[in-house]
Amino acid sequence: SAVISQKPSRDICQRGTSLTIQCQVDSQVTMMFWYRQQPGQSLTLIATANQGSEATYESGFVIDKFPISRPNLTFSTLTVSNMSPEDSSIYLCSVEKGLAGGFEQFFGPGTRLTVL
Amino acid sequence: EDQVTQSPEALRLQEGESSSLNCSYTVSGLRGLFWYRQDPGKGPEFLFTLYSAGEEKEKERLKATLTKKESFLHITAPKPEDSATYLCAVQFGNQFYFGTGTSLTVIP
């Protein structure tokens, strides 16, 4: 398995500011993912972050709004820039780990963001 | 078009009353189908990955099965601590598509 921690666990921010969320994994992983889960909805993939390359963003998400860093195989950050109330959501980091004959995907505890 | 559909949206069971949750998908070239449990205020907890039609996996009171277009999560003799939202996700290449979940409440 993988143990994933996120900081901060929650934050309340003012409109127009930015917040950087950290994700730390207890083992080296190739692929890390950032998701958003808006109230009452399921998870939406924001981007895939591979170490040593630019993050790959999903449709509707852009690097200027959600810059991502992946400096090594155990750490990543997601910044939510120029925030608005519509960015209020839970942001989740996840990793994929290969197993013999398959793979599993694990999630961090999430960062609950409220934008006023 | 929704890639993953879960039903029912919500389910209330008496303790010990077995039932099944459904996850149907429309993507082709499935790489894997995932089941997760999510408690309020927490990240999803991995339960199972299924890879091919006919595959089954079990964990305690949970059993997941997979066909070509859907998966079932069977809950046998549930207990109140099984109350949670159960999420299904499918992976096609590096794309993940999540369903909206089934909120399960088990009443003592």
Coordinates of C-alpha atoms in Angstrom, one line a residue:
Chain A
S1 CA 0.0 0.0 0.0
A2 CA 1.0 3.7 0.1
V3 CA 0.6 6.2 3.0
I4 CA -0.1 9.6 1.7
S5 CA -0.2 12.8 3.7
Q6 CA -1.5 16.2 2.6
K7 CA -1.0 19.7 4.0
P8 CA -2.9 21.7 4.9
S9 CA -5.9 19.5 5.8
R10 CA -8.2 22.5 5.4
D11 CA -8.0 26.2 4.9
I12 CA -10.3 29.2 4.4
C13 CA -8.9 31.7 1.9
Q14 CA -9.9 35.1 0.6
R15 CA -10.9 35.6 -3.1
G16 CA -7.9 36.5 -5.3
T17 CA -5.3 34.7 -3.2
S18 CA -3.4 31.5 -3.9
L19 CA -3.0 28.3 -1.9
T20 CA -0.3 25.6 -2.3
I21 CA -1.2 22.1 -1.2
Q22 CA 1.5 19.6 -0.5
C23 CA 1.4 15.8 -1.0
Q24 CA 3.9 13.5 0.5
V25 CA 4.1 9.7 -0.1
D26 CA 5.9 7.2 2.0
S27 CA 7.5 5.5 -1.0
Q28 CA 8.7 6.4 -4.5
V29 CA 6.0 6.4 -7.1
T30 CA 6.1 7.3 -10.8
M31 CA 2.7 8.7 -11.3
M32 CA 0.9 11.1 -9.0
F33 CA -2.6 12.5 -9.6
W34 CA -4.5 15.6 -8.4
Y35 CA -8.3 15.4 -8.1
R36 CA -11.0 17.8 -7.1
Q37 CA -14.2 16.8 -5.4
Q38 CA -16.8 19.5 -5.2
P39 CA -19.6 19.3 -2.7
G40 CA -22.0 16.5 -3.4
Q41 CA -20.1 15.4 -6.5
S42 CA -17.6 12.7 -7.4
L43 CA -13.9 13.1 -8.2
T44 CA -12.7 15.0 -11.2
L45 CA -9.1 14.5 -12.3
I46 CA -7.2 17.8 -12.6
A47 CA -3.8 16.6 -13.8
T48 CA -1.2 13.9 -13.8
A49 CA 2.2 14.8 -12.4
N50 CA 5.2 12.7 -13.4
Q51 CA 8.6 13.4 -12.0
G52 CA 10.9 15.1 -14.5
S53 CA 8.3 16.3 -16.9
E54 CA 5.5 18.8 -17.2
A55 CA 2.2 17.9 -15.7
T56 CA -0.6 16.8 -18.0
Y57 CA -3.8 18.7 -17.5
E58 CA -7.3 17.4 -18.2
S59 CA -9.8 19.3 -20.2
G60 CA -11.1 22.4 -18.3
F61 CA -8.0 22.7 -16.2
V62 CA -5.0 24.9 -17.1
I63 CA -1.5 25.3 -15.7
D64 CA -1.9 29.0 -15.0
K65 CA -4.7 28.3 -12.6
F66 CA -3.4 25.0 -11.2
P67 CA 0.4 25.0 -11.4
I68 CA 1.9 21.7 -10.2
S69 CA 5.4 20.8 -9.1
R70 CA 6.9 17.3 -8.9
P71 CA 10.5 17.7 -7.7
N72 CA 11.0 14.1 -6.7
L73 CA 9.4 10.7 -6.6
T74 CA 7.7 11.2 -3.2
F75 CA 6.4 14.7 -3.3
S76 CA 4.2 17.0 -5.3
T77 CA 2.4 20.4 -4.8
L78 CA -0.7 21.8 -6.4
T79 CA -1.3 25.5 -6.3
V80 CA -4.8 26.9 -6.7
S81 CA -4.2 30.4 -8.0
N82 CA -6.3 33.6 -8.0
M83 CA -9.0 31.8 -6.1
S84 CA -12.8 32.4 -6.4
P85 CA -15.6 30.8 -4.4
E86 CA -16.1 28.3 -7.2
D87 CA -12.8 26.8 -6.3
S88 CA -14.2 25.7 -2.9
S89 CA -13.7 22.0 -2.9
I90 CA -11.8 19.1 -1.6
Y91 CA -8.5 18.6 -3.3
L92 CA -7.1 15.0 -3.3
C93 CA -3.7 13.7 -4.2
S94 CA -3.4 10.1 -5.3
V95 CA -0.7 7.6 -6.5
E96 CA -0.7 4.5 -8.5
K97 CA 1.4 1.5 -7.3
G98 CA 2.1 -1.5 -9.5
L99 CA 1.6 -4.9 -8.1
A100 CA 2.3 -8.3 -9.5
G101 CA -0.4 -8.8 -12.1
G102 CA -2.0 -5.4 -11.6
F103 CA -2.0 -2.1 -9.8
E104 CA -3.8 -0.1 -7.1
Q105 CA -4.6 3.6 -6.7
F106 CA -4.4 5.2 -3.2
F107 CA -5.6 8.5 -2.1
G108 CA -4.5 11.1 0.5
P109 CA -6.9 12.4 3.1
G110 CA -7.7 15.5 1.1
T111 CA -7.5 19.2 1.6
R112 CA -10.8 21.0 2.2
L113 CA -10.6 24.5 0.7
T114 CA -13.2 27.2 1.3
V115 CA -12.9 30.4 -0.6
L116 CA -14.8 33.4 0.7
Chain B
E1 CA -22.2 11.4 -21.8
D2 CA -21.5 9.9 -18.4
Q3 CA -18.7 7.3 -18.6
V4 CA -19.5 5.7 -15.2
T5 CA -23.0 5.4 -13.6
Q6 CA -23.6 4.1 -10.2
S7 CA -26.9 3.0 -8.7
P8 CA -28.7 3.4 -6.5
E9 CA -27.6 6.9 -5.4
A10 CA -28.6 6.1 -1.8
L11 CA -29.4 2.8 -0.1
R12 CA -30.7 2.2 3.4
L13 CA -30.3 -1.4 4.8
Q14 CA -31.2 -3.0 8.0
E15 CA -28.2 -4.6 9.7
G16 CA -27.8 -8.1 8.2
E17 CA -29.8 -7.3 5.1
S18 CA -27.6 -8.2 2.1
S19 CA -27.7 -6.1 -1.1
S20 CA -25.7 -5.1 -4.2
L21 CA -24.4 -1.8 -5.6
N22 CA -24.1 -1.4 -9.3
C23 CA -21.5 0.4 -11.4
S24 CA -22.0 0.5 -15.2
Y25 CA -19.5 2.0 -17.6
T26 CA -19.4 2.9 -21.3
V27 CA -15.6 3.2 -21.9
S28 CA -14.0 0.6 -24.1
G29 CA -10.5 -0.8 -23.6
L30 CA -10.9 -1.0 -19.8
R31 CA -7.6 -1.1 -18.0
G32 CA -9.1 -1.5 -14.6
L33 CA -12.2 -0.9 -12.5
F34 CA -11.7 0.3 -9.0
W35 CA -14.0 0.3 -5.9
Y36 CA -13.5 2.7 -3.0
R37 CA -15.1 3.4 0.3
Q38 CA -15.2 7.1 1.3
D39 CA -16.2 8.3 4.8
P40 CA -17.3 11.9 5.3
G41 CA -14.4 14.3 5.3
K42 CA -11.8 11.7 4.3
G43 CA -10.1 10.6 1.1
P44 CA -11.3 7.4 -0.7
E45 CA -10.1 4.2 0.7
F46 CA -9.0 1.6 -1.8
L47 CA -11.1 -1.7 -1.8
F48 CA -10.6 -3.6 -5.0
T49 CA -9.3 -3.5 -8.6
L50 CA -10.9 -5.7 -11.2
Y51 CA -9.3 -6.2 -14.6
S52 CA -11.3 -8.6 -16.7
A53 CA -14.9 -9.9 -17.1
G54 CA -15.6 -12.8 -14.8
E55 CA -13.2 -11.6 -12.2
E56 CA -14.3 -11.6 -8.5
K57 CA -12.6 -10.3 -5.4
E58 CA -13.6 -10.5 -1.8
K59 CA -12.8 -8.6 1.4
E60 CA -14.6 -9.4 4.6
R61 CA -18.3 -8.7 3.9
L62 CA -17.7 -7.2 0.4
K63 CA -17.5 -9.0 -2.9
A64 CA -16.8 -7.3 -6.2
T65 CA -17.6 -8.8 -9.6
L66 CA -17.1 -7.6 -13.1
T67 CA -18.8 -8.2 -16.4
K68 CA -18.1 -6.5 -19.8
K69 CA -20.2 -3.4 -19.0
E70 CA -20.8 -3.4 -15.3
S71 CA -19.6 -4.3 -11.8
F72 CA -21.4 -5.2 -8.7
L73 CA -20.3 -4.7 -5.1
H74 CA -22.2 -7.2 -3.0
I75 CA -22.5 -6.6 0.7
T76 CA -23.3 -9.6 2.8
A77 CA -24.9 -9.2 6.2
P78 CA -23.8 -5.5 6.5
K79 CA -23.1 -3.8 9.8
P80 CA -23.5 -0.2 10.8
E81 CA -19.8 0.4 10.4
D82 CA -20.2 -0.4 6.7
S83 CA -22.1 2.9 6.3
A84 CA -20.2 5.1 3.8
T85 CA -20.2 6.3 0.2
Y86 CA -18.9 3.6 -2.2
L87 CA -17.2 5.0 -5.3
C88 CA -16.5 3.2 -8.5
A89 CA -13.9 4.3 -11.0
V90 CA -12.8 3.0 -14.4
Q91 CA -9.4 3.5 -16.0
F92 CA -8.9 3.7 -19.7
G93 CA -5.3 4.3 -20.5
N94 CA -4.2 7.0 -18.0
Q95 CA -7.8 8.4 -17.8
F96 CA -9.8 7.8 -14.7
Y97 CA -13.5 8.3 -14.7
F98 CA -15.4 8.3 -11.3
G99 CA -19.0 7.6 -10.7
T100 CA -21.0 9.8 -8.3
G101 CA -21.1 7.1 -5.6
T102 CA -23.7 5.2 -3.6
S103 CA -24.4 6.4 -0.1
L104 CA -25.0 3.4 2.0
T105 CA -26.6 3.6 5.5
V106 CA -26.9 0.5 7.6
I107 CA -29.4 0.8 10.4
P108 CA -28.8 -1.2 13.6

